[in-house]
Amino acid sequence: MLEREDDARARRAPLLAVVAGHAATADAHHAVRPDPTGSGARRAMLGALADADLDPGSVGHINAHGTSTLLNDAVEGTAIGEVFGDRVAVSSTKGVTGHTFGAAGALEAAYAVLALREGLIPPTANLTDPDPSIPVDLVAAQARRARLDAVMSNSFGFGGYNASLVLTTV
């Protein structure tokens, strides 16, 4: 359940992860044409890192929005590569939830929390033949074990809305 950390601690509820930083961007022109540069996605990721006071090297896994379309996967993958380089493990679980916008973002964050807590990055559900030109370390075939201190979850929506969360252990 998502709640304020102080409230969870007061109830003595188990804490799986905390939101260390978040950011959202909205680019109105995306409602009429997509942004092939990924500038909004980049700004959201950099803003979430700044809000968490973390550098890109602190994040070990990104649960990407992953629309499984050639244009959008390339745009998001390129933006991730520009922010993080090719050293962060990337997977996407959006293929499981489809285009349900808010629900997809919430479930993507839940997958990121589970990866963080279990040290197990899930394979990408919707991409079995990754484009080799996308400069990221895509976890495509099977789950991967990793020691994770911070993860990021992205949710990019219709009309240029971009949101990124940085989650850390407690």
Coordinates of N, CA and C in Angstrom, one line a residue:
M1 N 0.9 -1.2 0.0 CA 0.0 0.0 0.0 C 0.9 1.2 0.0
L2 N 0.5 2.2 -0.8 CA 1.3 3.4 -0.8 C 0.7 4.4 0.2
E3 N 1.6 4.9 1.1 CA 1.2 5.8 2.1 C 2.4 6.6 2.5
R4 N 2.2 7.7 3.3 CA 3.3 8.5 3.8 C 4.2 7.6 4.7
E5 N 5.5 7.8 4.6 CA 6.4 7.0 5.4 C 6.1 7.2 6.9
D6 N 5.9 8.4 7.4 CA 5.6 8.6 8.8 C 4.4 7.9 9.3
D7 N 3.3 7.9 8.4 CA 2.1 7.2 8.8 C 2.3 5.7 8.9
A8 N 3.1 5.1 7.9 CA 3.4 3.7 7.9 C 4.2 3.3 9.2
R9 N 5.2 4.2 9.5 CA 6.0 3.9 10.7 C 5.2 4.0 12.0
A10 N 4.2 5.0 12.0 CA 3.4 5.1 13.2 C 2.5 3.8 13.4
R11 N 2.1 3.2 12.3 CA 1.3 2.0 12.3 C 2.1 0.8 12.5
R12 N 3.5 1.0 12.4 CA 4.4 -0.2 12.4 C 4.2 -1.1 11.3
A13 N 3.8 -0.6 10.2 CA 3.6 -1.4 8.9 C 5.0 -1.7 8.3
P14 N 5.1 -2.8 7.7 CA 6.4 -3.1 7.0 C 6.6 -2.1 5.8
L15 N 7.8 -1.6 5.7 CA 8.1 -0.7 4.6 C 8.9 -1.5 3.6
L16 N 8.4 -1.5 2.4 CA 9.1 -2.2 1.3 C 10.1 -1.3 0.6
A17 N 9.8 -0.1 0.5 CA 10.6 0.9 -0.2 C 10.1 2.3 0.0
V18 N 10.9 3.3 -0.2 CA 10.4 4.7 -0.1 C 10.7 5.4 -1.4
V19 N 9.8 6.3 -1.7 CA 10.0 7.2 -2.9 C 11.0 8.2 -2.5
A20 N 12.2 8.1 -3.0 CA 13.3 9.1 -2.7 C 13.2 10.3 -3.5
G21 N 12.6 10.2 -4.7 CA 12.5 11.4 -5.6 C 11.5 11.1 -6.7
H22 N 11.0 12.2 -7.2 CA 10.0 12.0 -8.3 C 10.0 13.3 -9.1
A23 N 9.6 13.2 -10.3 CA 9.5 14.4 -11.2 C 8.5 14.0 -12.3
A24 N 7.8 15.1 -12.7 CA 6.9 14.9 -13.9 C 7.1 16.1 -14.8
T25 N 6.9 15.8 -16.1 CA 7.0 16.9 -17.1 C 5.8 16.8 -18.0
A26 N 5.4 17.9 -18.6 CA 4.3 17.9 -19.5 C 4.7 18.8 -20.7
D27 N 4.7 18.2 -21.9 CA 5.0 19.0 -23.1 C 3.8 19.0 -23.9
A28 N 3.1 20.1 -23.9 CA 1.8 20.2 -24.6 C 1.8 19.9 -26.1
H29 N 2.9 20.2 -26.8 CA 3.0 19.9 -28.2 C 3.0 18.4 -28.5
H30 N 3.2 17.6 -27.5 CA 3.2 16.1 -27.8 C 1.8 15.6 -28.0
A31 N 0.8 16.4 -27.6 CA -0.6 16.0 -27.9 C -0.9 15.9 -29.4
V32 N -0.2 16.7 -30.2 CA -0.4 16.7 -31.6 C 0.7 16.0 -32.4
R33 N 1.9 15.9 -31.8 CA 3.0 15.2 -32.5 C 4.0 14.7 -31.4
P34 N 4.5 13.5 -31.5 CA 5.4 13.0 -30.5 C 6.8 13.7 -30.6
D35 N 7.5 13.6 -29.5 CA 8.8 14.2 -29.4 C 9.9 13.2 -29.7
P36 N 10.4 13.1 -30.9 CA 11.4 12.1 -31.2 C 12.7 12.3 -30.5
T37 N 12.9 13.4 -29.8 CA 14.2 13.6 -29.1 C 14.2 13.1 -27.7
G38 N 13.0 12.8 -27.1 CA 12.9 12.3 -25.7 C 13.2 13.3 -24.7
S39 N 13.1 14.6 -25.0 CA 13.5 15.6 -24.0 C 12.7 15.6 -22.8
G40 N 11.4 15.4 -22.9 CA 10.5 15.3 -21.7 C 10.9 14.1 -20.8
A41 N 11.1 13.0 -21.5 CA 11.5 11.8 -20.7 C 12.8 12.0 -20.0
R42 N 13.8 12.6 -20.7 CA 15.1 13.0 -20.1 C 14.9 13.9 -18.9
R43 N 14.1 14.9 -19.1 CA 13.9 15.9 -18.0 C 13.2 15.2 -16.8
A44 N 12.3 14.3 -17.0 CA 11.6 13.7 -15.9 C 12.6 12.8 -15.1
M45 N 13.4 12.0 -15.8 CA 14.4 11.2 -15.1 C 15.5 12.0 -14.4
L46 N 16.0 13.1 -15.0 CA 17.0 13.9 -14.3 C 16.3 14.6 -13.2
G47 N 15.1 15.1 -13.3 CA 14.4 15.7 -12.2 C 14.2 14.8 -11.0
A48 N 13.8 13.5 -11.3 CA 13.6 12.6 -10.2 C 15.0 12.3 -9.5
L49 N 16.0 12.2 -10.2 CA 17.4 12.0 -9.6 C 17.8 13.2 -8.8
A50 N 17.5 14.4 -9.3 CA 17.8 15.6 -8.5 C 17.0 15.7 -7.2
D51 N 15.7 15.3 -7.3 CA 14.8 15.3 -6.2 C 15.3 14.3 -5.1
A52 N 15.9 13.2 -5.6 CA 16.4 12.2 -4.6 C 17.8 12.5 -4.2
D53 N 18.4 13.5 -4.8 CA 19.8 13.9 -4.5 C 20.7 12.7 -4.8
L54 N 20.5 12.0 -5.9 CA 21.3 10.9 -6.4 C 21.9 11.2 -7.7
D55 N 23.0 10.5 -8.0 CA 23.5 10.6 -9.4 C 23.1 9.4 -10.1
P56 N 23.1 9.4 -11.5 CA 22.7 8.3 -12.3 C 23.3 7.0 -11.9
G57 N 24.6 7.0 -11.5 CA 25.3 5.8 -11.1 C 24.7 5.1 -9.9
S58 N 23.8 5.7 -9.1 CA 23.2 5.1 -7.9 C 22.1 4.2 -8.3
V59 N 21.5 4.3 -9.5 CA 20.4 3.5 -9.9 C 20.8 2.3 -10.6
G60 N 20.4 1.1 -10.1 CA 20.8 -0.1 -10.7 C 19.8 -0.7 -11.7
H61 N 18.6 -0.3 -11.7 CA 17.5 -0.8 -12.5 C 16.5 0.2 -12.9
I62 N 16.1 0.2 -14.1 CA 14.9 1.1 -14.5 C 13.8 0.2 -15.1
N63 N 12.7 0.4 -14.5 CA 11.5 -0.3 -15.1 C 10.9 0.8 -16.1
A64 N 11.2 0.5 -17.3 CA 10.9 1.5 -18.4 C 9.4 1.4 -18.7
H65 N 9.0 2.5 -19.3 CA 7.6 2.5 -19.8 C 7.3 1.5 -20.9
G66 N 8.3 1.4 -21.8 CA 8.3 0.3 -22.8 C 7.0 0.1 -23.5
T67 N 6.7 0.9 -24.5 CA 5.5 0.8 -25.3 C 5.5 -0.3 -26.3
S68 N 6.6 -0.9 -26.6 CA 6.9 -1.9 -27.6 C 6.5 -1.4 -29.0
T69 N 6.7 -0.1 -29.2 CA 6.6 0.4 -30.6 C 8.0 0.9 -31.0
L70 N 8.3 0.7 -32.3 CA 9.7 1.1 -32.7 C 10.1 2.5 -32.3
L71 N 9.2 3.5 -32.5 CA 9.5 4.9 -32.3 C 9.7 5.1 -30.8
N72 N 8.7 4.7 -30.0 CA 8.7 5.0 -28.6 C 9.8 4.3 -27.8
D73 N 10.0 3.0 -28.1 CA 11.1 2.3 -27.5 C 12.4 2.9 -27.8
A74 N 12.6 3.4 -29.0 CA 13.9 4.0 -29.4 C 14.0 5.4 -28.7
V75 N 12.9 6.1 -28.6 CA 13.0 7.4 -27.9 C 13.3 7.3 -26.4
E76 N 12.6 6.4 -25.7 CA 12.8 6.2 -24.3 C 14.2 5.5 -24.1
G77 N 14.5 4.5 -24.9 CA 15.8 3.9 -24.7 C 17.0 4.8 -24.9
T78 N 16.9 5.7 -25.9 CA 17.9 6.7 -26.2 C 18.0 7.7 -25.0
A79 N 16.9 8.1 -24.5 CA 16.9 9.0 -23.3 C 17.5 8.4 -22.1
I80 N 17.2 7.1 -21.9 CA 17.8 6.4 -20.7 C 19.3 6.3 -21.0
G81 N 19.7 5.9 -22.2 CA 21.1 5.8 -22.5 C 21.9 7.2 -22.3
E82 N 21.2 8.3 -22.6 CA 21.8 9.6 -22.4 C 22.0 10.0 -21.0
V83 N 21.0 9.6 -20.2 CA 21.1 9.9 -18.7 C 22.0 8.9 -18.0
F84 N 21.8 7.6 -18.3 CA 22.5 6.6 -17.4 C 23.6 5.9 -18.1
G85 N 23.8 6.1 -19.4 CA 24.8 5.3 -20.1 C 24.3 3.9 -20.3
D86 N 25.1 2.9 -20.6 CA 24.7 1.5 -20.8 C 24.9 0.6 -19.6
R87 N 25.1 1.2 -18.5 CA 25.4 0.4 -17.3 C 24.2 0.0 -16.4
V88 N 23.1 0.7 -16.7 CA 21.9 0.4 -15.9 C 21.1 -0.7 -16.5
A89 N 20.6 -1.7 -15.8 CA 19.8 -2.7 -16.3 C 18.3 -2.2 -16.5
V90 N 17.8 -2.4 -17.7 CA 16.5 -1.9 -18.1 C 15.6 -3.1 -18.4
S91 N 14.4 -3.0 -17.8 CA 13.3 -3.9 -18.2 C 12.0 -3.2 -18.3
S92 N 11.0 -3.8 -18.8 CA 9.7 -3.2 -18.9 C 8.6 -4.2 -18.6
T93 N 7.7 -3.8 -17.7 CA 6.6 -4.7 -17.4 C 5.3 -4.1 -17.9
K94 N 5.3 -3.0 -18.7 CA 4.1 -2.4 -19.1 C 3.3 -3.3 -20.1
G95 N 4.0 -4.2 -20.8 CA 3.3 -5.1 -21.6 C 2.3 -5.9 -20.8
V96 N 2.5 -6.1 -19.5 CA 1.6 -6.8 -18.7 C 0.3 -6.0 -18.4
T97 N 0.4 -4.7 -18.3 CA -0.7 -3.9 -17.9 C -1.4 -3.1 -19.1
G98 N -0.7 -3.0 -20.2 CA -1.3 -2.4 -21.4 C -1.4 -0.9 -21.2
H99 N -2.2 -0.3 -22.0 CA -2.3 1.2 -22.0 C -3.4 1.6 -21.0
T100 N -3.2 1.4 -19.7 CA -4.1 1.8 -18.7 C -3.6 3.1 -18.0
F101 N -2.6 3.8 -18.5 CA -2.1 5.0 -18.0 C -1.8 5.0 -16.5
G102 N -2.7 5.6 -15.7 CA -2.4 5.6 -14.3 C -2.1 4.3 -13.6
A103 N -2.9 3.3 -14.0 CA -2.8 1.9 -13.5 C -1.4 1.3 -13.9
A104 N -1.1 1.6 -15.2 CA 0.2 1.1 -15.7 C 1.3 1.7 -14.9
G105 N 1.3 3.0 -14.6 CA 2.3 3.6 -13.8 C 2.4 3.1 -12.4
A106 N 1.3 2.8 -11.8 CA 1.3 2.3 -10.5 C 1.8 0.9 -10.4
L107 N 1.4 0.1 -11.4 CA 1.9 -1.3 -11.5 C 3.4 -1.4 -11.8
E108 N 3.9 -0.5 -12.7 CA 5.3 -0.4 -13.0 C 6.1 -0.1 -11.8
A109 N 5.6 0.8 -10.9 CA 6.2 1.2 -9.7 C 6.3 0.0 -8.7
A110 N 5.2 -0.8 -8.7 CA 5.1 -2.0 -7.9 C 6.1 -3.0 -8.3
Y111 N 6.3 -3.2 -9.6 CA 7.3 -4.1 -10.1 C 8.7 -3.6 -9.7
A112 N 8.9 -2.3 -9.8 CA 10.2 -1.8 -9.4 C 10.5 -2.0 -7.9
V113 N 9.5 -1.8 -7.1 CA 9.6 -2.1 -5.6 C 10.0 -3.6 -5.4
L114 N 9.3 -4.5 -6.1 CA 9.7 -5.9 -6.0 C 11.1 -6.2 -6.4
A115 N 11.5 -5.6 -7.5 CA 12.9 -5.8 -8.0 C 13.9 -5.3 -6.9
L116 N 13.6 -4.1 -6.3 CA 14.5 -3.6 -5.3 C 14.5 -4.5 -4.1
R117 N 13.4 -4.9 -3.6 CA 13.4 -5.8 -2.4 C 13.9 -7.2 -2.6
E118 N 13.7 -7.7 -3.8 CA 14.1 -9.1 -4.0 C 15.4 -9.2 -4.7
G119 N 16.0 -8.1 -5.2 CA 17.2 -8.2 -6.0 C 17.1 -9.0 -7.2
L120 N 15.9 -8.9 -7.8 CA 15.6 -9.7 -9.0 C 14.9 -8.8 -10.0
I121 N 15.6 -8.6 -11.1 CA 15.1 -7.7 -12.2 C 14.2 -8.6 -13.1
P122 N 12.9 -8.3 -13.3 CA 12.1 -9.1 -14.1 C 12.5 -8.9 -15.6
P123 N 12.3 -9.9 -16.4 CA 12.5 -9.8 -17.9 C 11.5 -8.8 -18.5
T124 N 11.8 -8.2 -19.6 CA 10.9 -7.4 -20.3 C 9.8 -8.2 -20.9
A125 N 8.6 -7.9 -20.5 CA 7.4 -8.7 -20.9 C 7.0 -8.5 -22.3
N126 N 7.3 -7.4 -22.9 CA 6.7 -7.1 -24.2 C 7.8 -6.9 -25.3
L127 N 9.0 -7.3 -25.1 CA 10.0 -7.1 -26.1 C 11.0 -8.3 -26.1
T128 N 10.8 -9.1 -27.1 CA 11.6 -10.3 -27.2 C 12.8 -10.2 -28.2
D129 N 12.7 -9.2 -29.1 CA 13.8 -9.0 -30.1 C 14.2 -7.6 -30.0
P130 N 15.0 -7.2 -29.1 CA 15.4 -5.8 -28.9 C 16.2 -5.2 -30.1
D131 N 15.9 -4.0 -30.4 CA 16.7 -3.2 -31.4 C 18.1 -3.0 -30.9
P132 N 19.1 -3.5 -31.5 CA 20.5 -3.4 -31.0 C 21.0 -2.0 -31.0
S133 N 20.3 -1.1 -31.7 CA 20.8 0.3 -31.8 C 20.3 1.1 -30.5
I134 N 19.4 0.6 -29.7 CA 19.0 1.2 -28.5 C 20.1 1.0 -27.4
P135 N 20.7 2.1 -27.0 CA 21.9 1.9 -26.1 C 21.7 1.6 -24.7
V136 N 21.0 0.6 -24.4 CA 20.7 0.2 -23.0 C 21.0 -1.3 -22.8
D137 N 21.2 -1.7 -21.5 CA 21.3 -3.1 -21.1 C 19.9 -3.6 -20.8
L138 N 19.3 -4.1 -21.9 CA 17.9 -4.6 -21.7 C 17.9 -6.0 -21.2
V139 N 17.1 -6.2 -20.1 CA 16.9 -7.5 -19.6 C 15.7 -8.1 -20.3
A140 N 16.0 -9.0 -21.3 CA 15.0 -9.4 -22.2 C 14.6 -10.9 -22.1
A141 N 15.5 -11.8 -21.8 CA 15.1 -13.2 -21.9 C 14.7 -13.8 -20.6
Q142 N 15.4 -13.5 -19.5 CA 15.1 -14.1 -18.2 C 15.5 -13.1 -17.1
A143 N 14.9 -13.4 -16.0 CA 15.1 -12.5 -14.8 C 16.6 -12.5 -14.5
R144 N 17.1 -11.4 -13.9 CA 18.5 -11.2 -13.6 C 18.7 -10.8 -12.1
R145 N 19.5 -11.5 -11.4 CA 19.8 -11.2 -10.0 C 20.7 -10.0 -10.0
A146 N 20.5 -9.0 -9.0 CA 21.4 -7.9 -8.9 C 21.2 -7.3 -7.5
R147 N 22.3 -6.7 -7.0 CA 22.2 -5.9 -5.7 C 21.7 -4.5 -6.1
L148 N 20.6 -4.1 -5.6 CA 20.0 -2.9 -5.9 C 19.8 -2.0 -4.7
D149 N 20.3 -0.8 -4.7 CA 20.1 0.2 -3.7 C 19.0 1.2 -4.1
A150 N 18.9 1.5 -5.4 CA 17.9 2.4 -5.9 C 17.5 2.0 -7.3
V151 N 16.2 2.1 -7.5 CA 15.6 1.8 -8.8 C 14.8 3.0 -9.3
M152 N 14.5 3.0 -10.6 CA 13.6 4.0 -11.2 C 12.5 3.4 -11.9
S153 N 11.3 4.0 -11.8 CA 10.2 3.6 -12.6 C 9.7 4.7 -13.4
N154 N 9.5 4.5 -14.7 CA 9.0 5.5 -15.6 C 7.6 5.2 -16.1
S155 N 6.8 6.3 -16.2 CA 5.5 6.2 -16.9 C 5.3 7.4 -17.8
F156 N 5.2 7.1 -19.1 CA 5.1 8.2 -20.0 C 3.8 8.0 -20.7
G157 N 3.0 9.1 -20.7 CA 1.6 9.0 -21.2 C 1.3 9.8 -22.4
F158 N 0.1 9.7 -22.8 CA -0.5 10.4 -24.0 C -0.3 11.9 -23.8
G159 N 0.0 12.6 -24.8 CA 0.0 14.0 -24.8 C 1.3 14.6 -24.2
G160 N 2.4 13.8 -24.0 CA 3.6 14.3 -23.5 C 3.8 14.4 -22.0
Y161 N 3.0 13.6 -21.3 CA 3.1 13.6 -19.8 C 4.2 12.5 -19.5
N162 N 5.1 12.9 -18.7 CA 6.2 12.0 -18.3 C 6.4 12.0 -16.8
A163 N 6.5 10.8 -16.2 CA 6.7 10.8 -14.8 C 7.8 9.8 -14.4
S164 N 8.7 10.1 -13.5 CA 9.7 9.1 -13.0 C 9.7 9.2 -11.5
L165 N 9.9 8.0 -11.0 CA 10.1 7.8 -9.5 C 11.4 7.1 -9.3
V166 N 12.1 7.6 -8.2 CA 13.3 6.9 -7.7 C 12.9 6.3 -6.4
L167 N 13.1 5.0 -6.3 CA 12.7 4.2 -5.1 C 14.0 3.7 -4.5
T168 N 14.0 3.7 -3.1 CA 15.2 3.2 -2.4 C 14.7 2.3 -1.3
T169 N 15.6 1.5 -0.8 CA 15.2 0.7 0.4 C 15.2 1.6 1.6
V170 N 14.6 1.1 2.7 CA 14.5 1.9 3.9 C 15.6 1.5 4.9

